[in-house]
Amino acid sequence: MGAKKNMRARVAELRELIRLHDRKYYVDHLPEIADGEYDALMAELAGLEREHPELVTSDSPTRTVGGAPTEGFRTVEHAVPMLSLDNTYSPEELLAFDARVKKRLPDESVEYVVEPKLDGVSISLRYVNGRLDVAVTRGDGARGDDVTANVRTIKSVPLDLTGETAPATLEVRGEVFMSRSVFERLNRRRLKNEQAPFVNPRNAAAGSLKLRDPADVAKRHLRVFIYQVVGRVPPRVTTQSKAIKEMRTWGLPVIHNVTLASTIDDVVETCDEWDDRRRRLNYDIDGMVVKVNSLEQQERLGSTTKSPRWGIAFKFPAEVVRTVVRDIVVQVGRTGKLTPVAILEPVFVSGSTVSRATLHNSDEIERLDVRVGDTVEVEKGGEVIPKVVGVVKSTRTGSPQLFRMPGTCPMCGEPVARADGEVDTRCENESCPGRAMGRIEHFASRGAMDIQGLGTALVEQLVSEGLVADYGDLYGLTADDFAALPRMGERSAENLLAELEESKGRPLSRVLHGLGVRHVGATVAQVLAGTFAGMRELSAASEEELAAIDGIGPVIAASIRAFLGTSRNVEALRKLDDAGVNMRGEPGRRKTETALTGLTVVLTGSLARRTRDEAAAAIAEAGGRVSSSVSSKTDLVVAGKNPGSKHGKALELGVKVIDEAELERLLGTKERH
Ligand code: AMP
Ligand code: ZN
């Protein structure tokens, strides 16, 4: 009964999360999580719904396509719904797709086409009597926005179809996108005009397509590639590849680089080749789309309510690109840790421009032997911070200086220290402004108080303007304070104040996590909040009492006492209390229950944020068990980059596979308000 209730709650939570991220992606065009993370949420929801069909609703995100029509444009119903595509990330998953297709088409030979997956905005064009009648965005899949006036400004879109064979009435689908070169030029101009640059060409294309004035849209030089014809086609058009050729004779700008593949192995090889070839394109593709070539077979395979059974998207793994290190600077984190950061010649990686990458610590710099002026390889996967993975030594000219960690803190000028046997160099100055910024950012972060809108740039401003010195000061901020900040609109200020107000009610575990006590992460914070009636009781506990708590050892106990024994921390806590931040514990709750409690977990592939050992320790701390091989007893497989055979085994056995981002979520931010 209890488990059932939990599951119902989880299903509701997943739906809410997915809708939230749909909105950010499709409506705001400002995605917050990586595709892999989103897919993991969707996979978890689909899994739960499969096990419990009674919980399925017709409006569940598993049954619908994300997004909603935007206000201000006329809404148009799609005659045939515009579906989404299922995503895959590995050759094994492509094989599984092939197996599913063959199972529905026993004893038939199946040919595939592989097309680049353009990273733009999907569009449907309807021609009536050979004339462009209406252009509609995907919207929620059933209804989209009429953007005809804007699409008319795209040069390659014919207003009249040509060729004898063009059907009088026709609907085609494709992708509106922006070339990289146009994107770069647009962003340079925006920066010059002090406008915020677009994050990537897809967001730029999406934003441009929704401009009010078609004259402005024309200046954005959007492009379209058409990849699908909907409805009736001349009888000789029996395959997708023929359809593309045919559409070209009608004057439509069809997609380039379509490859025929007679086996799934050829498909895998083509996908693999394109992971490299795509770098030479002047536009972004984020994967390949694999489709059954025969239109008749496509029709028999059909679709689910969400996506066709005859096609699938293959998403590329994390991308590595080369660029030049312009400088190496040092950042100070909340614990005082000094992190060297490479300032890069901006480059395009995995859909966004990257201009900084972490170098972790001085040992890492030595290991890589990276120097200013070097050409380096930078990697970015999902939402992970970009990192330098190697130096291209052959391109080094002269003998650039080796980087040395400074002897003093770049933020406060106090001497820094590196303890014996530790890799990190630290600033020990408790009132270092660099540390204050880090602490505030941590306090506001998603896993802690989850104060949206309080990001790095704003925290930096608040601290350097002297408006706050610690997180304790956040709740004293007023609208007037914000008004004084450059680049802060009235609306954002209002939103932030509302966010701050709302955050006062977060559970004590989140407050404790946010304080930034060394060794007190989300899990320990939950143990503490589940043990004490409130902050006052916790503060009164001795080191021995703390160490006696299940899940808390002498090291953590000492760290907590040290934190509470420092007057500036006590002062910050008092400010939080005075501001009305929740200080009541939840001792009724079971102490160490986490999303991973009791689960057997297998790790495969490399993780970006933690070593295998660290990940295993964290899982164990959360009550899970890490095992080295996949069996039917495995509950969860965490697939990092380049996952090995364990991943295939998991798919074979139907064991749930999650990515690193999802693991982090389970470990850190399990509890959402
Ligand atoms: P997703 O939005 O990840 O579900 O992927 C489906 C979307 O991929 C479609 O709605 C199209 O906008 C886009 N797409 C890009 N290139 C292609 C292509 N060659 N074939 C089909 N869909 C494509
Ligand atoms: Zn300092």
XYZ file of C-alpha atoms and ligand atoms in Angstrom:
697
model
C 0.000 0.000 0.000
C 2.717 2.469 1.038
C 4.894 1.439 -1.904
C 1.981 1.898 -4.245
C 1.382 5.363 -2.920
C 5.029 6.255 -3.348
C 4.958 5.065 -6.885
C 1.843 7.045 -7.673
C 3.606 10.108 -6.284
C 6.705 9.373 -8.336
C 4.655 9.035 -11.502
C 3.005 12.380 -10.795
C 6.360 13.933 -10.047
C 7.912 12.587 -13.231
C 5.049 13.912 -15.304
C 5.388 17.297 -13.725
C 9.151 17.356 -14.265
C 8.851 16.274 -17.867
C 6.219 18.901 -18.581
C 8.389 21.517 -16.951
C 11.360 20.593 -19.118
C 9.155 20.359 -22.196
C 8.126 23.917 -21.551
C 11.723 25.035 -21.138
C 12.734 23.273 -24.327
C 9.823 23.859 -26.661
C 8.303 27.091 -25.439
C 11.104 29.042 -23.768
C 13.788 27.535 -26.002
C 16.048 27.470 -22.956
C 16.598 23.825 -22.075
C 17.914 23.269 -18.587
C 18.856 19.614 -18.679
C 20.716 17.447 -21.149
C 18.820 15.278 -23.604
C 20.094 12.153 -21.861
C 18.754 13.328 -18.538
C 15.384 14.122 -20.076
C 15.295 10.726 -21.752
C 16.057 9.058 -18.431
C 13.049 10.773 -16.831
C 10.900 9.670 -19.728
C 12.262 6.125 -19.570
C 11.555 5.894 -15.867
C 7.995 7.103 -16.382
C 7.444 4.723 -19.293
C 8.795 1.858 -17.172
C 6.443 2.633 -14.292
C 3.494 2.932 -16.639
C 4.374 -0.368 -18.238
C 4.402 -2.076 -14.866
C 1.254 -0.319 -13.733
C -1.038 0.240 -16.710
C -3.759 1.429 -14.346
C -1.749 4.627 -13.825
C -1.606 5.517 -17.505
C -3.531 8.633 -18.482
C -4.210 9.896 -21.984
C -2.402 13.152 -21.302
C 0.726 11.529 -19.876
C 3.907 12.874 -21.504
C 4.567 9.329 -22.718
C 1.480 9.659 -24.928
C 1.993 13.190 -26.180
C 4.740 15.263 -27.739
C 6.092 18.144 -25.642
C 5.585 21.791 -26.400
C 2.604 24.001 -26.738
C 1.545 26.612 -29.229
C 2.913 30.061 -28.461
C 0.595 32.954 -27.800
C 0.315 35.497 -30.568
C 0.284 33.066 -33.460
C -2.799 31.466 -34.922
C -3.101 27.834 -33.891
C -3.417 25.261 -36.657
C -4.427 21.651 -36.304
C -2.126 19.107 -37.980
C -4.000 16.782 -40.324
C -1.466 14.082 -39.464
C 0.147 14.505 -36.034
C 3.788 15.588 -35.972
C 5.450 12.926 -33.932
C 8.664 12.729 -32.016
C 11.375 10.095 -32.465
C 12.655 7.644 -29.904
C 16.287 8.220 -29.005
C 19.144 5.740 -28.863
C 22.719 6.265 -27.834
C 24.541 3.030 -28.614
C 25.017 0.463 -31.375
C 23.299 -2.109 -29.158
C 20.174 -0.008 -29.076
C 20.218 0.217 -32.866
C 20.414 -3.566 -33.026
C 17.475 -3.740 -30.651
C 15.522 -1.392 -32.944
C 16.315 -3.633 -35.922
C 15.127 -6.639 -33.939
C 11.839 -4.913 -33.104
C 11.269 -4.020 -36.752
C 12.063 -7.546 -37.947
C 9.759 -9.026 -35.362
C 6.855 -7.096 -36.840
C 7.928 -7.909 -40.391
C 8.926 -11.558 -40.141
C 10.733 -13.069 -43.141
C 10.874 -9.766 -44.993
C 14.009 -8.006 -46.026
C 14.253 -4.526 -44.643
C 16.339 -1.716 -46.074
C 17.129 1.441 -44.115
C 17.919 5.045 -44.914
C 20.112 7.059 -42.605
C 19.671 10.828 -42.544
C 21.381 13.546 -40.555
C 19.250 14.655 -37.618
C 19.115 18.393 -38.078
C 19.172 20.321 -34.856
C 16.556 22.970 -35.492
C 12.798 23.438 -35.320
C 10.442 21.108 -37.129
C 8.033 22.610 -39.575
C 5.169 21.435 -41.742
C 4.520 23.085 -45.117
C 1.169 22.703 -46.848
C 0.865 23.410 -50.563
C -2.588 23.868 -52.103
C -2.836 23.927 -55.902
C 0.935 24.038 -55.973
C 1.149 27.184 -53.835
C 2.487 27.491 -50.325
C -0.631 27.768 -48.218
C 0.441 27.448 -44.621
C 3.583 26.714 -42.569
C 3.034 25.342 -39.081
C 5.413 24.505 -36.226
C 5.168 21.186 -34.427
C 3.695 22.714 -31.279
C 2.332 19.915 -29.128
C 2.264 17.506 -32.054
C -1.464 17.908 -32.654
C -1.582 21.686 -33.041
C 1.141 24.178 -33.835
C 1.683 27.836 -34.658
C 0.967 29.344 -38.031
C 4.304 30.913 -38.963
C 3.599 31.197 -42.676
C 4.559 34.866 -42.979
C 7.922 34.133 -41.374
C 8.609 31.007 -43.395
C 7.899 32.896 -46.616
C 11.016 34.940 -45.915
C 13.212 31.837 -46.111
C 14.758 32.026 -49.552
C 14.940 28.325 -50.343
C 11.254 27.686 -49.631
C 9.443 27.758 -52.977
C 6.198 29.697 -52.981
C 5.154 27.630 -55.998
C 6.060 24.023 -56.657
C 7.675 23.182 -59.962
C 7.745 20.019 -62.129
C 4.915 18.117 -63.723
C 4.565 15.434 -61.077
C 3.957 17.659 -58.072
C 0.643 16.733 -56.464
C -1.817 19.586 -56.438
C -2.181 19.321 -52.712
C 0.750 18.318 -50.627
C 2.138 18.404 -47.130
C 5.864 18.109 -46.465
C 7.862 18.242 -43.279
C 11.316 19.397 -42.513
C 13.539 21.328 -40.198
C 14.182 25.058 -39.995
C 17.724 25.775 -38.878
C 20.459 28.365 -38.845
C 23.934 27.853 -40.316
C 26.834 28.049 -37.911
C 28.391 30.933 -39.799
C 25.156 32.933 -39.682
C 24.810 32.113 -35.999
C 28.320 33.338 -35.198
C 27.740 36.551 -37.118
C 24.388 37.122 -35.408
C 25.894 36.622 -31.970
C 28.798 38.959 -32.662
C 26.314 41.624 -33.642
C 24.160 40.987 -30.579
C 27.142 41.259 -28.275
C 28.113 44.544 -29.886
C 24.571 45.832 -29.258
C 24.717 44.560 -25.667
C 22.042 41.953 -26.309
C 22.321 38.495 -24.802
C 23.823 36.071 -27.317
C 21.907 32.936 -28.296
C 23.128 29.743 -26.679
C 23.261 27.740 -29.894
C 21.991 27.801 -33.475
C 18.877 25.812 -32.560
C 17.738 28.394 -30.024
C 18.574 31.142 -32.478
C 16.479 29.448 -35.159
C 13.584 28.861 -32.778
C 13.683 32.444 -31.554
C 13.911 33.836 -35.069
C 10.961 31.835 -36.316
C 8.793 33.390 -33.608
C 9.682 37.009 -34.292
C 6.654 39.264 -34.823
C 7.945 41.062 -37.876
C 8.733 38.962 -40.962
C 11.177 41.669 -42.060
C 13.255 40.857 -38.974
C 13.027 37.153 -39.698
C 14.381 37.728 -43.194
C 17.527 39.205 -41.672
C 18.186 35.994 -39.759
C 18.887 34.001 -42.932
C 17.122 30.861 -41.791
C 17.319 27.696 -43.861
C 15.059 24.669 -44.312
C 15.693 21.064 -45.205
C 12.673 18.937 -46.105
C 12.826 15.245 -45.217
C 9.311 13.901 -45.356
C 6.258 13.881 -47.550
C 2.921 13.295 -45.836
C -0.057 11.586 -47.385
C -0.525 10.663 -51.033
C 2.487 10.351 -53.322
C 2.763 9.265 -56.972
C 2.688 5.448 -57.096
C 6.261 5.063 -58.341
C 7.459 6.708 -55.118
C 7.759 3.542 -53.097
C 10.574 4.433 -50.738
C 11.796 7.270 -48.550
C 14.894 7.728 -50.721
C 12.770 8.000 -53.856
C 10.473 10.441 -52.084
C 13.420 12.699 -51.377
C 14.531 12.614 -55.025
C 10.983 13.303 -56.154
C 10.551 16.246 -53.806
C 13.728 17.749 -55.205
C 12.163 17.804 -58.679
C 9.258 19.746 -57.193
C 11.688 22.485 -56.222
C 11.788 21.709 -52.517
C 15.051 22.129 -50.554
C 15.484 18.504 -49.499
C 17.861 17.153 -46.897
C 21.423 16.334 -47.984
C 23.605 13.331 -47.217
C 20.969 10.617 -47.139
C 22.564 7.159 -47.066
C 21.027 3.820 -48.009
C 21.892 0.910 -45.724
C 20.972 -2.653 -46.560
C 21.745 -4.019 -43.084
C 21.686 -2.677 -39.546
C 25.459 -3.086 -39.450
C 25.703 -0.630 -42.317
C 23.457 1.680 -40.348
C 25.769 1.474 -37.342
C 28.780 2.164 -39.543
C 27.134 5.172 -41.153
C 26.188 6.616 -37.779
C 29.742 6.115 -36.621
C 31.218 7.839 -39.673
C 28.987 10.835 -39.248
C 30.072 11.399 -35.681
C 33.249 12.732 -37.285
C 31.978 14.026 -40.604
C 29.418 16.303 -38.995
C 32.197 18.626 -37.838
C 32.720 19.655 -41.446
C 29.111 20.717 -41.908
C 28.159 24.356 -41.620
C 25.124 23.414 -39.555
C 24.508 21.371 -36.428
C 23.251 17.846 -36.428
C 22.798 16.129 -33.082
C 22.485 12.610 -34.369
C 21.262 10.513 -37.257
C 17.738 9.406 -38.056
C 17.345 5.792 -39.133
C 14.208 5.017 -41.131
C 12.799 1.922 -42.781
C 13.105 2.801 -46.466
C 9.969 1.151 -47.869
C 6.963 3.431 -47.431
C 4.682 0.430 -47.546
C 6.573 -1.253 -44.716
C 6.512 2.047 -42.828
C 2.762 2.059 -43.114
C 2.425 -1.476 -41.817
C 4.745 -0.750 -38.898
C 2.716 2.317 -37.984
C 3.248 4.528 -34.986
C 2.573 4.689 -31.312
C 0.837 7.850 -30.138
C 4.227 9.364 -29.575
C 6.602 8.168 -32.268
C 6.775 6.061 -35.419
C 7.834 2.420 -35.107
C 9.671 2.662 -38.432
C 12.215 5.233 -37.372
C 14.578 6.045 -34.569
C 17.104 8.740 -33.691
C 20.687 7.880 -32.931
C 22.256 10.590 -30.768
C 25.983 11.237 -30.921
C 28.109 10.733 -27.819
C 29.995 13.579 -26.179
C 31.935 15.596 -28.660
C 35.628 16.400 -28.641
C 36.894 19.467 -30.474
C 40.201 21.272 -30.795
C 40.842 24.816 -29.766
C 43.591 27.051 -28.383
C 44.253 27.909 -24.727
C 44.384 31.702 -24.471
C 45.033 31.852 -20.770
C 44.901 29.868 -17.563
C 43.138 31.544 -14.653
C 42.401 30.408 -11.123
C 38.925 30.248 -9.559
C 38.201 30.047 -5.860
C 35.405 27.745 -4.738
C 33.316 27.753 -1.567
C 35.660 25.460 0.336
C 38.569 27.667 -0.694
C 39.735 25.200 -3.319
C 41.652 26.847 -6.130
C 40.639 25.491 -9.538
C 42.703 26.314 -12.597
C 40.490 27.065 -15.582
C 41.572 27.220 -19.213
C 40.282 30.260 -21.088
C 39.711 29.029 -24.601
C 39.360 30.458 -28.022
C 35.552 29.999 -28.191
C 34.526 26.833 -30.015
C 31.413 24.963 -30.765
C 30.997 21.727 -28.754
C 27.863 19.631 -28.406
C 25.517 22.398 -29.400
C 26.945 25.375 -27.583
C 29.907 27.703 -27.613
C 32.499 26.884 -25.002
C 35.087 29.377 -23.844
C 36.237 27.877 -20.520
C 37.172 24.388 -19.409
C 38.244 23.089 -16.026
C 41.783 21.841 -15.463
C 40.878 20.501 -11.991
C 44.183 21.040 -10.102
C 47.896 21.524 -10.554
C 48.566 17.777 -10.767
C 46.175 17.540 -13.674
C 47.884 20.458 -15.420
C 51.187 18.674 -14.976
C 49.774 15.394 -16.208
C 48.335 17.023 -19.320
C 51.325 19.368 -19.602
C 48.990 22.051 -20.880
C 50.418 25.516 -21.438
C 49.072 28.852 -22.616
C 49.053 28.906 -26.414
C 48.641 25.136 -26.738
C 46.114 23.520 -29.001
C 43.981 21.247 -26.836
C 41.152 18.781 -27.173
C 38.056 19.756 -25.248
C 35.222 17.461 -24.430
C 31.680 18.196 -23.400
C 29.067 15.543 -22.781
C 25.523 16.353 -21.783
C 25.454 18.996 -19.134
C 28.883 18.173 -17.738
C 31.312 21.083 -17.468
C 33.660 21.000 -20.468
C 37.081 19.611 -19.766
C 40.451 19.548 -21.432
C 41.256 15.935 -22.266
C 44.541 16.299 -24.110
C 47.160 18.566 -25.635
C 48.078 18.396 -29.305
C 51.824 18.676 -28.708
C 52.739 18.684 -32.376
C 51.243 22.111 -32.813
C 53.169 23.734 -29.961
C 55.434 26.556 -31.054
C 58.361 27.784 -28.980
C 58.515 26.714 -25.355
C 55.612 28.301 -23.520
C 55.841 28.692 -19.774
C 54.605 25.931 -17.545
C 51.650 27.085 -15.431
C 52.266 27.384 -11.707
C 49.628 27.678 -9.012
C 49.881 31.129 -7.438
C 51.199 31.410 -3.881
C 48.381 33.761 -2.931
C 44.622 33.685 -3.449
C 43.579 35.575 -6.584
C 40.429 36.787 -4.825
C 41.693 37.977 -1.448
C 45.466 37.990 -1.745
C 46.007 35.812 1.334
C 48.593 33.005 1.130
C 47.261 29.644 -0.085
C 48.292 26.168 1.045
C 48.393 22.634 -0.232
C 48.242 20.068 2.540
C 50.461 17.005 2.457
C 48.999 14.221 0.396
C 46.221 16.404 -1.011
C 45.852 17.397 -4.625
C 44.030 20.626 -3.936
C 45.442 24.020 -3.112
C 43.232 26.056 -0.797
C 42.651 29.593 0.374
C 42.127 29.321 4.119
C 40.797 32.837 4.579
C 37.263 32.440 5.895
C 36.222 35.882 4.676
C 37.596 35.504 1.171
C 35.018 36.972 -1.263
C 35.749 34.149 -3.727
C 34.706 31.621 -1.119
C 31.631 33.662 -0.223
C 30.485 33.570 -3.845
C 30.990 29.830 -3.997
C 29.073 29.329 -0.749
C 26.142 31.420 -1.925
C 26.020 29.620 -5.243
C 26.028 26.292 -3.467
C 23.312 27.435 -1.071
C 21.102 28.436 -4.021
C 21.894 25.358 -6.106
C 19.338 22.853 -7.271
C 20.329 20.169 -4.795
C 20.179 22.594 -1.855
C 17.759 25.547 -1.586
C 16.942 25.518 -5.294
C 16.648 29.262 -5.746
C 16.191 29.657 -9.461
C 17.668 32.670 -11.158
C 20.464 33.064 -8.634
C 23.323 31.956 -10.866
C 27.045 32.611 -10.982
C 26.913 35.982 -12.690
C 24.320 37.429 -10.331
C 26.058 36.101 -7.216
C 29.275 37.675 -8.423
C 27.513 40.994 -8.840
C 25.830 40.815 -5.464
C 29.099 40.099 -3.682
C 31.238 42.561 -5.598
C 28.641 45.317 -5.142
C 28.794 44.606 -1.429
C 25.091 43.747 -1.250
C 25.688 40.368 0.355
C 28.688 38.866 2.086
C 27.158 35.490 2.856
C 24.023 33.489 2.200
C 22.607 34.842 5.411
C 22.277 38.220 3.695
C 20.236 36.940 0.741
C 16.898 37.256 2.488
C 17.521 40.891 3.337
C 17.709 41.882 -0.348
C 15.046 44.277 -1.611
C 13.711 45.345 -4.977
C 15.730 48.544 -4.625
C 18.945 46.571 -4.251
C 18.265 44.775 -7.496
C 17.235 47.942 -9.285
C 20.764 49.220 -8.745
C 22.270 46.265 -10.593
C 23.033 46.592 -14.265
C 21.353 44.075 -16.561
C 18.703 43.154 -14.027
C 15.170 43.740 -15.234
C 12.239 44.498 -12.955
C 10.598 41.222 -13.847
C 13.664 39.135 -13.002
C 14.021 40.991 -9.725
C 10.408 40.239 -8.839
C 10.815 36.607 -9.774
C 13.934 36.280 -7.709
C 12.337 37.851 -4.655
C 9.433 35.436 -5.025
C 11.851 32.522 -5.355
C 13.676 33.609 -2.209
C 10.410 33.873 -0.333
C 9.342 30.439 -1.448
C 12.669 28.887 -0.526
C 12.138 29.800 3.131
C 9.805 26.850 3.392
C 12.243 24.209 2.119
C 12.812 21.220 4.391
C 15.617 21.447 6.933
C 17.639 18.832 5.047
C 17.973 21.238 2.145
C 18.911 24.107 4.426
C 21.562 21.943 6.077
C 22.921 20.846 2.734
C 23.026 24.448 1.583
C 25.079 25.583 4.560
C 28.114 23.989 2.984
C 29.408 22.135 6.041
C 32.306 20.005 4.905
C 31.250 16.348 4.420
C 27.574 17.218 4.834
C 26.001 16.449 1.463
C 22.378 15.722 0.690
C 22.351 12.300 2.335
C 23.981 13.306 5.606
C 21.751 16.378 5.710
C 18.742 14.089 5.510
C 20.010 11.941 8.316
C 20.486 15.021 10.493
C 17.102 16.512 9.642
C 15.527 13.146 10.332
C 17.171 12.888 13.743
C 16.788 16.311 15.308
C 13.633 18.240 16.014
C 15.276 21.324 14.631
C 18.364 23.438 14.154
C 18.488 24.454 17.804
C 18.599 20.824 18.966
C 21.233 20.013 16.380
C 23.370 22.944 17.477
C 23.188 21.756 21.054
C 24.405 18.228 20.252
C 27.939 17.347 21.294
C 30.490 15.790 18.982
C 29.981 12.431 20.739
C 26.219 12.577 20.343
C 26.591 13.399 16.673
C 29.116 10.623 16.070
C 26.727 8.126 17.689
C 24.064 8.713 15.034
C 23.669 5.939 12.495
C 25.238 7.127 9.252
C 27.377 9.796 10.851
C 30.944 9.039 11.883
C 33.572 10.929 13.873
C 34.844 12.849 10.843
C 31.458 14.280 9.969
C 30.694 14.934 13.642
C 33.910 16.898 14.054
C 33.227 18.841 10.891
C 29.734 19.810 12.063
C 31.034 20.934 15.456
C 33.813 22.941 13.800
C 31.287 24.642 11.554
C 28.988 25.493 14.446
C 31.946 26.660 16.500
C 32.774 29.404 14.001
C 31.123 32.697 14.813
C 30.548 33.801 11.210
C 28.609 30.585 10.561
C 26.540 31.025 13.699
C 25.858 34.583 12.583
C 24.761 33.459 9.098
C 22.488 30.835 10.640
C 20.941 33.447 12.892
C 20.210 35.631 9.862
C 18.481 32.727 8.143
C 16.444 32.033 11.255
C 15.478 35.693 11.638
C 14.412 35.796 8.000
C 12.003 32.957 8.663
C 13.836 30.156 6.881
C 12.523 26.798 8.056
C 14.580 25.405 10.920
C 12.284 22.569 11.972
C 13.490 19.035 11.434
C 11.445 16.068 10.302
C 12.394 13.432 12.881
C 9.373 11.299 12.079
C 10.764 10.352 8.712
C 12.854 7.269 8.200
C 16.387 8.351 8.376
C 18.339 6.874 5.563
C 15.696 6.067 3.001
C 16.860 7.287 -0.415
C 15.933 6.558 -3.988
C 18.770 4.039 -4.042
C 18.081 2.243 -0.772
C 18.157 -1.493 -1.254
C 18.991 -1.367 -4.964
C 21.767 -3.332 -6.652
C 23.593 -1.086 -9.067
C 26.170 -1.832 -11.775
C 28.462 0.845 -13.231
C 29.701 0.762 -16.824
C 31.529 3.294 -18.981
C 33.408 6.274 -17.673
C 31.776 8.874 -15.485
C 32.699 12.506 -15.787
C 31.915 13.782 -12.316
C 33.227 11.029 -10.077
C 35.655 8.169 -10.258
C 34.154 4.691 -10.169
C 35.212 4.377 -6.536
C 33.657 7.657 -5.596
C 30.443 6.735 -7.339
C 30.388 3.362 -5.583
C 30.948 5.057 -2.234
C 28.182 7.548 -2.863
C 25.768 4.816 -3.883
C 26.659 2.834 -0.795
C 26.192 5.911 1.349
C 22.721 6.248 -0.149
C 21.914 2.690 0.859
C 22.523 0.956 -2.464
C 24.860 -1.885 -3.297
C 27.324 -1.841 -6.181
C 27.967 -5.076 -7.987
C 30.420 -5.740 -10.789
C 28.312 -7.775 -13.178
C 24.823 -7.545 -14.605
C 22.348 -10.272 -13.772
C 18.625 -10.577 -13.348
C 19.143 -9.389 -9.773
C 20.509 -6.056 -10.958
C 18.092 -3.186 -10.401
C 19.918 -0.438 -12.210
C 22.792 -0.022 -14.653
C 24.520 3.346 -14.790
C 25.949 3.849 -18.269
C 28.698 6.464 -18.488
C 30.592 7.388 -21.616
C 31.470 4.530 -23.963
C 29.641 1.910 -21.930
C 30.893 -1.640 -22.316
C 29.210 -4.981 -22.754
C 27.383 -4.627 -19.443
C 25.192 -2.080 -21.144
C 24.205 -4.546 -23.856
C 23.600 -7.198 -21.225
C 21.319 -4.838 -19.324
C 19.253 -4.164 -22.433
C 19.057 -7.841 -23.134
C 17.788 -8.586 -19.626
C 15.541 -5.556 -19.593
C 17.368 -4.027 -16.649
C 16.784 -0.324 -16.304
C 19.663 1.764 -17.655
C 20.245 5.335 -16.510
C 22.907 7.876 -17.395
C 25.275 9.768 -15.172
C 23.022 12.775 -14.828
C 20.220 10.588 -13.558
C 22.557 8.931 -11.074
C 23.544 12.334 -9.769
C 19.915 13.228 -9.415
C 19.196 10.067 -7.472
C 22.172 10.738 -5.254
C 21.788 14.420 -4.686
C 18.509 16.002 -5.519
C 16.110 13.207 -4.889
C 13.779 15.377 -2.959
C 11.983 17.940 -5.085
C 9.508 20.341 -3.575
P 12.862 14.603 -31.112
O 12.451 16.066 -31.160
O 14.172 14.405 -30.413
O 11.777 13.724 -30.684
O 13.176 14.181 -32.612
C 12.230 14.287 -33.611
C 12.513 15.503 -34.403
O 13.742 15.381 -35.074
C 11.535 15.702 -35.507
O 10.371 16.309 -35.056
C 12.293 16.621 -36.423
O 12.080 17.950 -36.034
C 13.745 16.337 -36.123
N 14.495 15.856 -37.277
C 15.666 16.370 -37.682
N 16.121 15.745 -38.758
C 15.223 14.793 -39.083
C 15.137 13.820 -40.109
N 16.103 13.685 -41.029
N 14.072 13.004 -40.120
C 13.110 13.115 -39.196
N 13.126 14.018 -38.195
C 14.175 14.857 -38.127
Zn 40.931 33.890 -0.837
